[in-house]
Amino acid sequence: NDLCNSVVGGNFEEVCPEKVIRFKPPLYKQRYEFVRDLVDRHEPKKIADLGCGDTKLLKLLKIYPCIQLLVGVDINEEKLHSNGHHLSPYLGEFVKPRDLDLTIILYHGSVVERDSRLLGFDLITCIELIEHLDSDDLARFPEVVFGYLSPAMVVISTPNSEFNPLFPTVALRDADHKFEWSRMEFQTWASQVAKCYNYCVEFTGVGTPPAGAEHVGYCTQIGVFTKIGGKAAGSCVSEDHDQHVYKAVYMTSYPSLQQEKVLKFVLVGELLIQVEHLRLRHHRMLRERKRESDPKPRDTDFSLGPDLLLGAVFTEAEKARIENSPEPFCEGDKFCVPLQRLLAYPKLHRLRVDEERMRALIADSVCLSSDSSAVMVDLYNSLDYWPEDS
Amino acid sequence: MSGRARTRARGMLRGSRALEVRGSPGYLAATSVDLGNSEVSLSSRTDSVWQPSDEHDAASGDGEHTLMERRVRIRQDLMDLGICTRERLAHVKDCKTGSSGLPVKLVTNLFSLDLPQDWQLYQYHVVYSPDLPSKRLRTALLYGHSELSDRTKAFDGAILFLSQKLDQKVTELTSETQRGETVRMTVTLTNKLVSSSPVCIQFFNIIFKKILKKLSMYQIGRNFYKPSEPVEIPQYKLSVWPGFAVSVSHFESKLLFGADVSYKVLRNETVLEFMTDLCVRTDTSCFPQTCETQLVGLIVLTRYNNKTYRIDDIDWSVKPTHTFQKRDGSEITYTDYYKQQYDITLSDLNQPVLVSLLKRKRNASMEPQAVHLIPELCFLTGLTSQATSDFHLMKAVAEETRLSPLGRQQRLARLADDIQRNQVARFELETWGLHFGSQMSLTGRVVPSEKLIMQDHICQPASAADWSKDIRACKVLSSQSLTTWLILCSSRAENRIEGFLSCLRRVGSTMGFNVGYPKIIKVQENPASFLRAIQQHVDPDVQLVMCILPSNQKNYYDSIKKYLNLDCPVPSQCVLTRTLNKQGMMMSVATKIAMQMTCKLGGELWTVEIPLKSLMVVGISICKDALSKDTLVVGFVASVNPRITRWFSRCILQRTTAEVADCLKVFLTGALNKWYKLNHDLPARIIVYRDGVGDGQLKAVVDYEVPQLLSSVAESSSDSSSCRLSVVVVRKRCTPRFFVETSKTVQNPPLGTVVDSEATRPAWYDFYLISQTTSQGTVSPTYYNVIYDDNVLKPDHMQRLTFKLCHLYYNWQGLISIPAPCQYAHKLTFLVAQSIHKEPSLELANHLFYL
């Protein structure tokens, strides 16, 4: 497994058949994991991955609810073409949409060219990128990424050449690598860049060396650059003219609750599930009352063995919110649930819709009581079946 | 720049595992495709046991390459195409087309795929020395070699396809790994394939799969759906995705790409929500069991990785807080795993886990892998049987999904446009020498309409789709008087009975069906009291029992049918109270019921002119029993008089996995005996229509079922008389659709349209017939494949006879989509499979008791 995983990572360093240094999880995954941890901690809104290649990192990042714009840049256009569709929203993301909008764009272009559409980002990642740049490009790179794009945070990873002697053959890890730096070389370069563009930089890495070889340091060295004084993107964007040198190869937008149509679909869906659940419980109570011909108090309802109790468990605050809202009631053969009650349940509460808006959104999909304060359904449904009857 | 993927291995394309999880185990087996792992498509990935699907874990199982077979396994429906039945039928060897009827110009949903004249695909086998376990590494080394780097190629780790031949039959290549190790690759030519070969067809299908993915469509099962254009039906918690079923296949003279619009229904409800509601409905004691019966077999979609799985079991002992072993050996709880991997927080820590068994793609004999799924993260797909019986819901779905011919044509045009305009798609096709051409038109024929023969009247219906008005005043061919019969009803329905009876008697007298006054028995509203009353009151003199049922709950119907078809064979008629409440509809309701009752008592309603004087037609249908899935129900219905109005039926339950009938010899012999008894001779001709033949089963039908029928014919025939047999396979599902293009719009073709060229298959004696109408939507043609034919009828006659037989189904006053004997057989198997689960009493064999 490790063998092929490592190839996916793009480098052959772990592929050697004998005396392999195996990383668990594979090194490429550790690098991605590192970025994910960073995203978890800092919750950036806009992220760009330079040298995104087969877009694997973008695919991992798209799950984060905080991200609203995800951009990948690479000079290999074919690769962007053939991988773009992997980033389109899944079927399930239409059924259960995100909270916030998300747009993913892939650009074809070089990282040493300036494109104003990458201005104002919260995080720019350059994973195993710089070692592929020739000396001219490497010289221009800091000016573009740090000077021009100037994101709040930059992550740069690159091989640590001090680790290489641990591999059976001593060579560059990839035929396309223009150089591989020692820790000192990388840190010198990075510190200069940071100083020049007003960033502070911290060094770390992934791929812990085997016991006894700790002195060589991580297999992959990483520099995390943070802009001093935080993000000052606003001024940059307004100053610059639109400069579009990259070619947009692929773009997709995700459905989210920020879109009215999506919100309506989710709201009506959750509402119906809640109403049906309450109706069934009411039914159940009536049946049990009838069966025992001994009216039970409402709140005891019914109980299952603890191991079979299903459904989300409410917190004390949620319980209080629900109990303080008006109760469901019956009107003839209709079962009514007040909108306020529905909004108290966590799954509807989280949609952050007030009663008025809710009424407007659900009006043409569900039946409301005469004063429009409650959802009204038939107490008995011709399709009701109670498995125990048969 | 893209330093992270140095290898040129395009084969790393991440595939969708949805492919591995399909509707039913049978379907799974039917579509396992080795070629599917080639570079152009879906690299197979496997999960280790108990690991919830891990999107980011790339893995090719250890030693996978050793399982790779040298030969490409062919999809089952493509295997059918290899069964060349036509070459054995001398009379259609040169020409299988008819000539009667009016020509009609038709547009199809087929598009031409053009190839250079001398196009060939070269299949190579690649051996590595030293052997390499990783498919990715194999691919990388092979693709990186200068000999191959500029060629158009597809590789699955062992089989290599090239569009251009290599110079040598055996080519030795050497590559060096990054570590300097030399690997020798021996590339041996194993096959030159022409475009019509099954391997090529499968190869083309994979190319199109890849193209549709590039068009941002998702594969579920075999079809592709566009998630960006969902149709939402919020009031039913449903969303419907439009998509396409596509296939490339070799038709009569050329390679064609077929596309049909398809829809996928997704429910905005998680399995957990479903279970929670079920939990409220059910007693604690039987909840787990009820849950399993309701959920096992359903297909679920997991949002986080876009896969579909079939629920095979529920494991109540495992909770989200339990741990499982990851592939790297570390233990993690389900909650932590989903948090880490997908940033999902589970809200219910008490839910059980669903178990889905993944069939091994490469080796069916290996134990399937079990995957655990969290109910909260699984969405239900498709509709439950409960939902499909909800009229309003189905209407809402139909409104969104039923496409007019014009709408369908527009969708097709857009798909074709997308394929032609998309740069990547075009490149993919061009690189293999394929050219996506225009939509195909062809000429069909509309065969003459039929006249209905009633007792003393021959009528030409205004429309063959519905002749209820035309025959309203006509007498049926024959009927038995109904003198002794029972009506069972609850007190709630009682007040409806008199009105209904008077209608029934009125329509009965017009059609020549004498209805006497029944004995009315009041019963309580539960299945048991209905059954008790039947047991109490049915005696040998009773001709028919009518039950007015308070609801369409299955247990009423099942218990009544079971008793009256097995224990005490008496024709029965069930009517819903609701039906009798339809004011203003009473006369048409009564007419329909009167006709059914006439048939159940052995009457005959109408016929059409049958030029063949001594012809027996047979319908065979097969389906799975609803209770035990490994039991097959085989239904057999044969006409026993020359005017094809009386029917003999048999039905058997057969324990087997292969959907092939075992008992046909006995059935046909029984039918021939019956014919002999009634007509004092054997029929000169027998034509069997076999329905329900699945993909890949054609060979079994040819090799196994036809001989059974032949042996019965041989044994029954004497020197003086022998009968000749034809066997026709009937399929309601087929790729082609046909439209008539008028100046303004696109319409369904007229009734009786026959297509027997271009969209047909060269190896078969086959034709399409449109014998039903649809008020909304697009009509689908029925496909007929004559696999055996001693009768040597001209194609014209075979086609017209088939059309005539579509007029003879007595439960519908109009044309139906398949020949009546097939529909009768289908009705019979449905009744047995759904309700009675046993062979019905032989005493009923001469009546249409199953209507």
mmCIF file of N, CA, C and O in Angstrom, chain A residues 1 5 9-10 12 29 36 51 59-60 65 74-75 79 85 88-91 94 96 127 129 132 169 174 272 277 284 304 306 309 311 347 383 385-386 388, chain B residues 1-7 55-58 178-179 213 218 220 227 235 238 241 273 277 279-282 284 294 303-304 306 327 340-341 343 348 350 386 390:
data_model
loop_
_atom_site.group_PDB
_atom_site.id
_atom_site.type_symbol
_atom_site.label_atom_id
_atom_site.label_comp_id
_atom_site.label_asym_id
_atom_site.label_seq_id
_atom_site.Cartn_x
_atom_site.Cartn_y
_atom_site.Cartn_z
ATOM 1 N N ASN A 1 0.824 -1.210 0.000
ATOM 2 C CA ASN A 1 0.000 0.000 0.000
ATOM 3 C C ASN A 1 0.857 1.260 0.000
ATOM 4 O O ASN A 1 0.640 2.171 -0.774
ATOM 5 N N ASN A 5 0.925 4.435 -2.617
ATOM 6 C CA ASN A 5 0.529 5.726 -2.056
ATOM 7 C C ASN A 5 1.597 6.780 -2.284
ATOM 8 O O ASN A 5 1.336 7.920 -2.573
ATOM 9 N N GLY A 9 1.789 10.602 -4.185
ATOM 10 C CA GLY A 9 2.326 11.831 -3.631
ATOM 11 C C GLY A 9 3.198 12.558 -4.628
ATOM 12 O O GLY A 9 3.468 13.730 -4.477
ATOM 13 N N GLY A 10 3.634 11.878 -5.632
ATOM 14 C CA GLY A 10 4.340 12.556 -6.693
ATOM 15 C C GLY A 10 5.838 12.347 -6.589
ATOM 16 O O GLY A 10 6.571 12.566 -7.522
ATOM 17 N N PHE A 12 9.206 9.901 -5.603
ATOM 18 C CA PHE A 12 9.553 8.511 -5.521
ATOM 19 C C PHE A 12 10.357 8.209 -4.265
ATOM 20 O O PHE A 12 10.885 7.132 -4.135
ATOM 21 N N LYS A 29 0.525 12.582 2.453
ATOM 22 C CA LYS A 29 -0.666 12.774 3.276
ATOM 23 C C LYS A 29 -0.349 13.625 4.495
ATOM 24 O O LYS A 29 -1.162 14.431 4.937
ATOM 25 N N ARG A 36 -4.368 20.994 6.507
ATOM 26 C CA ARG A 36 -5.716 20.888 7.056
ATOM 27 C C ARG A 36 -5.757 21.376 8.510
ATOM 28 O O ARG A 36 -6.709 22.033 8.921
ATOM 29 N N GLY A 51 0.534 25.609 -7.724
ATOM 30 C CA GLY A 51 1.086 24.323 -8.140
ATOM 31 C C GLY A 51 0.179 23.204 -7.676
ATOM 32 O O GLY A 51 0.614 22.230 -7.086
ATOM 33 N N LYS A 59 -9.324 19.169 -3.087
ATOM 34 C CA LYS A 59 -10.417 18.250 -2.826
ATOM 35 C C LYS A 59 -10.545 17.975 -1.323
ATOM 36 O O LYS A 59 -11.641 17.798 -0.802
ATOM 37 N N LEU A 60 -9.411 17.942 -0.640
ATOM 38 C CA LEU A 60 -9.450 17.729 0.800
ATOM 39 C C LEU A 60 -9.957 18.968 1.531
ATOM 40 O O LEU A 60 -10.571 18.867 2.584
ATOM 41 N N PRO A 65 -16.265 24.115 6.219
ATOM 42 C CA PRO A 65 -17.371 25.064 6.095
ATOM 43 C C PRO A 65 -16.920 26.519 6.044
ATOM 44 O O PRO A 65 -17.638 27.366 5.524
ATOM 45 N N ASP A 74 -1.940 26.109 -11.691
ATOM 46 C CA ASP A 74 -0.886 25.205 -12.138
ATOM 47 C C ASP A 74 -0.531 25.543 -13.576
ATOM 48 O O ASP A 74 -1.342 26.118 -14.300
ATOM 49 N N ILE A 75 0.706 25.196 -13.986
ATOM 50 C CA ILE A 75 1.079 25.454 -15.385
ATOM 51 C C ILE A 75 0.710 24.292 -16.290
ATOM 52 O O ILE A 75 0.811 24.393 -17.495
ATOM 53 N N LYS A 79 -3.675 18.771 -16.856
ATOM 54 C CA LYS A 79 -3.952 18.203 -15.550
ATOM 55 C C LYS A 79 -5.158 18.885 -14.899
ATOM 56 O O LYS A 79 -5.989 18.246 -14.267
ATOM 57 N N HIS A 85 -13.283 18.189 -12.884
ATOM 58 C CA HIS A 85 -14.624 17.687 -12.552
ATOM 59 C C HIS A 85 -14.676 16.973 -11.216
ATOM 60 O O HIS A 85 -15.742 16.789 -10.656
ATOM 61 N N SER A 88 -16.368 19.209 -8.588
ATOM 62 C CA SER A 88 -17.764 19.673 -8.650
ATOM 63 C C SER A 88 -18.532 19.089 -7.470
ATOM 64 O O SER A 88 -18.163 18.059 -6.913
ATOM 65 N N PRO A 89 -19.595 19.770 -7.056
ATOM 66 C CA PRO A 89 -20.312 19.325 -5.857
ATOM 67 C C PRO A 89 -20.846 17.909 -6.011
ATOM 68 O O PRO A 89 -21.275 17.511 -7.085
ATOM 69 N N TYR A 90 -20.814 17.162 -4.936
ATOM 70 C CA TYR A 90 -21.368 15.818 -4.921
ATOM 71 C C TYR A 90 -22.881 15.908 -4.930
ATOM 72 O O TYR A 90 -23.469 16.911 -4.545
ATOM 73 N N LEU A 91 -23.502 14.802 -5.309
ATOM 74 C CA LEU A 91 -24.966 14.736 -5.263
ATOM 75 C C LEU A 91 -25.479 15.088 -3.867
ATOM 76 O O LEU A 91 -26.409 15.850 -3.701
ATOM 77 N N PHE A 94 -26.163 18.586 -2.630
ATOM 78 C CA PHE A 94 -27.415 19.256 -2.994
ATOM 79 C C PHE A 94 -28.512 18.875 -2.014
ATOM 80 O O PHE A 94 -29.415 19.633 -1.734
ATOM 81 N N LYS A 96 -27.973 17.904 1.198
ATOM 82 C CA LYS A 96 -27.657 18.538 2.472
ATOM 83 C C LYS A 96 -26.595 19.596 2.187
ATOM 84 O O LYS A 96 -25.401 19.337 2.275
ATOM 85 N N ILE A 127 2.912 23.789 -1.853
ATOM 86 C CA ILE A 127 3.391 22.517 -1.332
ATOM 87 C C ILE A 127 4.284 21.870 -2.375
ATOM 88 O O ILE A 127 3.863 21.615 -3.491
ATOM 89 N N LEU A 129 6.638 23.015 -4.166
ATOM 90 C CA LEU A 129 6.587 23.824 -5.380
ATOM 91 C C LEU A 129 7.937 24.452 -5.709
ATOM 92 O O LEU A 129 8.435 24.314 -6.832
ATOM 93 N N HIS A 132 10.863 23.164 -7.845
ATOM 94 C CA HIS A 132 10.696 22.990 -9.285
ATOM 95 C C HIS A 132 10.991 24.277 -10.059
ATOM 96 O O HIS A 132 10.909 24.267 -11.287
ATOM 97 N N THR A 169 19.767 5.568 -2.617
ATOM 98 C CA THR A 169 20.565 6.251 -3.634
ATOM 99 C C THR A 169 20.577 7.740 -3.319
ATOM 100 O O THR A 169 19.549 8.311 -2.976
ATOM 101 N N ASP A 174 13.462 13.933 -7.269
ATOM 102 C CA ASP A 174 12.632 13.921 -8.468
ATOM 103 C C ASP A 174 13.446 14.520 -9.603
ATOM 104 O O ASP A 174 14.220 15.462 -9.407
ATOM 105 N N LEU A 272 -40.852 19.183 7.418
ATOM 106 C CA LEU A 272 -41.745 18.052 7.224
ATOM 107 C C LEU A 272 -41.294 16.843 8.033
ATOM 108 O O LEU A 272 -42.110 16.108 8.573
ATOM 109 N N HIS A 277 -42.499 13.500 12.527
ATOM 110 C CA HIS A 277 -42.024 12.852 13.731
ATOM 111 C C HIS A 277 -42.969 13.160 14.905
ATOM 112 O O HIS A 277 -43.358 12.267 15.650
ATOM 113 N N ARG A 284 -48.832 7.626 18.428
ATOM 114 C CA ARG A 284 -48.371 6.570 19.303
ATOM 115 C C ARG A 284 -49.003 6.729 20.689
ATOM 116 O O ARG A 284 -49.482 5.774 21.283
ATOM 117 N N LEU A 304 -38.275 3.475 24.982
ATOM 118 C CA LEU A 304 -37.598 2.311 24.424
ATOM 119 C C LEU A 304 -36.437 1.971 25.334
ATOM 120 O O LEU A 304 -36.018 2.782 26.141
ATOM 121 N N PRO A 306 -32.751 1.694 26.439
ATOM 122 C CA PRO A 306 -31.752 2.741 26.178
ATOM 123 C C PRO A 306 -30.912 2.451 24.938
ATOM 124 O O PRO A 306 -30.493 3.355 24.239
ATOM 125 N N LEU A 309 -32.789 3.767 21.746
ATOM 126 C CA LEU A 309 -33.266 5.135 21.669
ATOM 127 C C LEU A 309 -32.493 5.864 20.575
ATOM 128 O O LEU A 309 -31.301 6.041 20.655
ATOM 129 N N GLY A 311 -32.100 9.024 17.547
ATOM 130 C CA GLY A 311 -32.340 10.443 17.331
ATOM 131 C C GLY A 311 -31.370 11.272 18.145
ATOM 132 O O GLY A 311 -30.802 10.815 19.130
ATOM 133 N N LYS A 347 -32.431 21.401 14.384
ATOM 134 C CA LYS A 347 -32.180 21.324 12.947
ATOM 135 C C LYS A 347 -32.809 22.482 12.181
ATOM 136 O O LYS A 347 -32.340 22.835 11.098
ATOM 137 N N LEU A 383 -51.872 6.544 4.234
ATOM 138 C CA LEU A 383 -50.736 5.648 4.022
ATOM 139 C C LEU A 383 -50.116 5.189 5.334
ATOM 140 O O LEU A 383 -49.139 4.474 5.344
ATOM 141 N N TYR A 385 -49.100 3.158 8.208
ATOM 142 C CA TYR A 385 -49.157 1.749 8.478
ATOM 143 C C TYR A 385 -48.421 1.555 9.782
ATOM 144 O O TYR A 385 -47.472 2.266 10.097
ATOM 145 N N TRP A 386 -48.897 0.662 10.552
ATOM 146 C CA TRP A 386 -48.235 0.344 11.804
ATOM 147 C C TRP A 386 -47.839 -1.104 11.698
ATOM 148 O O TRP A 386 -48.678 -1.970 11.709
ATOM 149 N N GLU A 388 -46.969 -3.290 13.455
ATOM 150 C CA GLU A 388 -47.457 -4.274 14.421
ATOM 151 C C GLU A 388 -48.890 -4.721 14.121
ATOM 152 O O GLU A 388 -49.345 -5.732 14.621
ATOM 153 N N MET B 1 6.065 22.499 -12.916
ATOM 154 C CA MET B 1 5.437 23.195 -11.801
ATOM 155 C C MET B 1 4.635 22.244 -10.921
ATOM 156 O O MET B 1 4.682 22.310 -9.720
ATOM 157 N N SER B 2 3.929 21.347 -11.541
ATOM 158 C CA SER B 2 3.096 20.461 -10.736
ATOM 159 C C SER B 2 3.976 19.377 -10.154
ATOM 160 O O SER B 2 3.963 18.236 -10.578
ATOM 161 N N GLY B 3 4.764 19.805 -9.205
ATOM 162 C CA GLY B 3 5.795 18.922 -8.717
ATOM 163 C C GLY B 3 5.263 17.714 -7.989
ATOM 164 O O GLY B 3 5.980 16.750 -7.794
ATOM 165 N N ARG B 4 4.014 17.795 -7.570
ATOM 166 C CA ARG B 4 3.527 16.707 -6.746
ATOM 167 C C ARG B 4 3.120 15.491 -7.546
ATOM 168 O O ARG B 4 2.819 14.473 -7.005
ATOM 169 N N ALA B 5 3.053 15.616 -8.826
ATOM 170 C CA ALA B 5 2.724 14.436 -9.595
ATOM 171 C C ALA B 5 3.680 14.353 -10.757
ATOM 172 O O ALA B 5 3.384 14.745 -11.864
ATOM 173 N N ARG B 6 4.827 13.857 -10.441
ATOM 174 C CA ARG B 6 5.873 13.815 -11.449
ATOM 175 C C ARG B 6 5.587 12.732 -12.473
ATOM 176 O O ARG B 6 5.878 12.852 -13.633
ATOM 177 N N THR B 7 5.063 11.670 -11.992
ATOM 178 C CA THR B 7 4.829 10.558 -12.899
ATOM 179 C C THR B 7 3.816 10.966 -13.942
ATOM 180 O O THR B 7 2.911 11.738 -13.675
ATOM 181 N N GLU B 55 -12.127 8.148 1.394
ATOM 182 C CA GLU B 55 -11.970 8.794 0.097
ATOM 183 C C GLU B 55 -10.522 8.961 -0.306
ATOM 184 O O GLU B 55 -10.157 8.868 -1.451
ATOM 185 N N HIS B 56 -9.696 9.209 0.691
ATOM 186 C CA HIS B 56 -8.356 9.653 0.332
ATOM 187 C C HIS B 56 -7.325 8.551 0.407
ATOM 188 O O HIS B 56 -6.163 8.768 0.190
ATOM 189 N N ASP B 57 -7.750 7.401 0.785
ATOM 190 C CA ASP B 57 -6.820 6.309 0.862
ATOM 191 C C ASP B 57 -6.713 5.638 -0.489
ATOM 192 O O ASP B 57 -7.585 4.916 -0.888
ATOM 193 N N ALA B 58 -5.670 5.914 -1.173
ATOM 194 C CA ALA B 58 -5.498 5.217 -2.428
ATOM 195 C C ALA B 58 -4.884 3.873 -2.115
ATOM 196 O O ALA B 58 -3.986 3.772 -1.308
ATOM 197 N N GLN B 178 13.075 5.488 -10.271
ATOM 198 C CA GLN B 178 13.797 6.646 -9.759
ATOM 199 C C GLN B 178 14.989 6.241 -8.908
ATOM 200 O O GLN B 178 15.935 6.976 -8.762
ATOM 201 N N ARG B 179 14.899 5.040 -8.385
ATOM 202 C CA ARG B 179 16.000 4.560 -7.548
ATOM 203 C C ARG B 179 17.058 3.842 -8.371
ATOM 204 O O ARG B 179 17.963 3.240 -7.823
ATOM 205 N N LYS B 213 -18.057 11.977 -17.272
ATOM 206 C CA LYS B 213 -17.508 12.488 -16.019
ATOM 207 C C LYS B 213 -16.873 13.844 -16.235
ATOM 208 O O LYS B 213 -16.956 14.714 -15.375
ATOM 209 N N TYR B 218 -22.358 12.627 -12.620
ATOM 210 C CA TYR B 218 -22.004 11.593 -11.660
ATOM 211 C C TYR B 218 -22.654 10.282 -12.012
ATOM 212 O O TYR B 218 -23.796 10.244 -12.425
ATOM 213 N N ILE B 220 -24.363 6.922 -11.063
ATOM 214 C CA ILE B 220 -25.035 6.126 -10.040
ATOM 215 C C ILE B 220 -25.544 4.909 -10.775
ATOM 216 O O ILE B 220 -26.298 5.041 -11.733
ATOM 217 N N PRO B 227 -25.809 16.768 -11.223
ATOM 218 C CA PRO B 227 -26.256 17.298 -9.930
ATOM 219 C C PRO B 227 -26.532 18.790 -9.973
ATOM 220 O O PRO B 227 -27.222 19.313 -9.112
ATOM 221 N N GLN B 235 -42.217 19.414 -0.907
ATOM 222 C CA GLN B 235 -43.310 18.889 -0.081
ATOM 223 C C GLN B 235 -43.220 17.380 0.115
ATOM 224 O O GLN B 235 -43.877 16.821 0.962
ATOM 225 N N LEU B 238 -38.138 15.337 -1.586
ATOM 226 C CA LEU B 238 -37.464 14.645 -2.681
ATOM 227 C C LEU B 238 -36.714 15.626 -3.556
ATOM 228 O O LEU B 238 -37.144 16.760 -3.722
ATOM 229 N N TRP B 241 -32.886 14.118 -9.954
ATOM 230 C CA TRP B 241 -31.787 14.531 -10.825
ATOM 231 C C TRP B 241 -31.977 14.015 -12.239
ATOM 232 O O TRP B 241 -32.181 12.836 -12.445
ATOM 233 N N GLU B 273 -33.159 9.368 10.329
ATOM 234 C CA GLU B 273 -34.495 9.954 10.469
ATOM 235 C C GLU B 273 -35.573 8.922 10.151
ATOM 236 O O GLU B 273 -36.594 8.835 10.826
ATOM 237 N N ASP B 277 -38.407 7.540 12.964
ATOM 238 C CA ASP B 277 -39.853 7.503 12.771
ATOM 239 C C ASP B 277 -40.398 6.087 12.880
ATOM 240 O O ASP B 277 -41.451 5.855 13.457
ATOM 241 N N CYS B 279 -39.197 3.806 14.597
ATOM 242 C CA CYS B 279 -39.089 3.455 16.001
ATOM 243 C C CYS B 279 -40.344 3.883 16.758
ATOM 244 O O CYS B 279 -40.821 3.204 17.653
ATOM 245 N N VAL B 280 -40.896 5.037 16.374
ATOM 246 C CA VAL B 280 -42.110 5.520 17.033
ATOM 247 C C VAL B 280 -43.300 4.657 16.641
ATOM 248 O O VAL B 280 -44.219 4.458 17.415
ATOM 249 N N ARG B 281 -43.268 4.155 15.415
ATOM 250 C CA ARG B 281 -44.397 3.366 14.938
ATOM 251 C C ARG B 281 -44.431 1.963 15.538
ATOM 252 O O ARG B 281 -45.454 1.300 15.498
ATOM 253 N N THR B 282 -43.306 1.485 16.001
ATOM 254 C CA THR B 282 -43.161 0.062 16.280
ATOM 255 C C THR B 282 -42.947 -0.212 17.761
ATOM 256 O O THR B 282 -42.440 0.641 18.481
ATOM 257 N N THR B 284 -40.996 -1.834 20.848
ATOM 258 C CA THR B 284 -39.572 -2.022 21.092
ATOM 259 C C THR B 284 -39.111 -3.407 20.676
ATOM 260 O O THR B 284 -38.076 -3.568 20.048
ATOM 261 N N GLN B 294 -37.434 -3.181 6.492
ATOM 262 C CA GLN B 294 -37.690 -1.962 5.731
ATOM 263 C C GLN B 294 -36.446 -1.450 5.011
ATOM 264 O O GLN B 294 -36.557 -0.835 3.962
ATOM 265 N N ARG B 303 -23.130 11.419 1.682
ATOM 266 C CA ARG B 303 -22.882 12.766 1.207
ATOM 267 C C ARG B 303 -21.394 13.085 1.143
ATOM 268 O O ARG B 303 -20.928 13.751 0.233
ATOM 269 N N TYR B 304 -20.653 12.568 2.144
ATOM 270 C CA TYR B 304 -19.280 13.034 2.288
ATOM 271 C C TYR B 304 -18.357 12.537 1.181
ATOM 272 O O TYR B 304 -17.349 13.149 0.899
ATOM 273 N N ASN B 306 -19.790 10.872 -1.808
ATOM 274 C CA ASN B 306 -20.529 10.706 -3.047
ATOM 275 C C ASN B 306 -20.557 9.265 -3.540
ATOM 276 O O ASN B 306 -20.442 9.003 -4.729
ATOM 277 N N ARG B 327 -6.629 1.225 7.783
ATOM 278 C CA ARG B 327 -5.769 0.399 6.952
ATOM 279 C C ARG B 327 -4.345 0.338 7.490
ATOM 280 O O ARG B 327 -3.658 -0.663 7.396
ATOM 281 N N GLN B 340 -12.300 13.935 11.769
ATOM 282 C CA GLN B 340 -10.978 14.193 11.185
ATOM 283 C C GLN B 340 -11.031 14.226 9.665
ATOM 284 O O GLN B 340 -10.482 15.102 9.025
ATOM 285 N N GLN B 341 -11.702 13.216 9.126
ATOM 286 C CA GLN B 341 -11.650 13.041 7.685
ATOM 287 C C GLN B 341 -12.548 14.031 6.947
ATOM 288 O O GLN B 341 -12.175 14.548 5.912
ATOM 289 N N ASP B 343 -14.694 16.478 8.688
ATOM 290 C CA ASP B 343 -15.167 17.580 9.510
ATOM 291 C C ASP B 343 -16.668 17.469 9.796
ATOM 292 O O ASP B 343 -17.394 18.441 9.747
ATOM 293 N N ASP B 348 -25.985 11.784 16.942
ATOM 294 C CA ASP B 348 -26.577 10.696 17.698
ATOM 295 C C ASP B 348 -25.520 9.614 17.910
ATOM 296 O O ASP B 348 -25.098 8.946 16.968
ATOM 297 N N ASN B 350 -25.881 6.991 19.631
ATOM 298 C CA ASN B 350 -26.504 5.726 20.010
ATOM 299 C C ASN B 350 -26.959 4.933 18.793
ATOM 300 O O ASN B 350 -27.487 3.850 18.917
ATOM 301 N N GLN B 386 -44.035 2.074 -0.352
ATOM 302 C CA GLN B 386 -45.058 2.890 0.285
ATOM 303 C C GLN B 386 -45.211 4.216 -0.462
ATOM 304 O O GLN B 386 -46.313 4.684 -0.716
ATOM 305 N N ASP B 390 -48.337 6.203 -3.180
ATOM 306 C CA ASP B 390 -48.934 7.503 -2.874
ATOM 307 C C ASP B 390 -49.176 8.250 -4.186
ATOM 308 O O ASP B 390 -48.257 8.717 -4.841
#
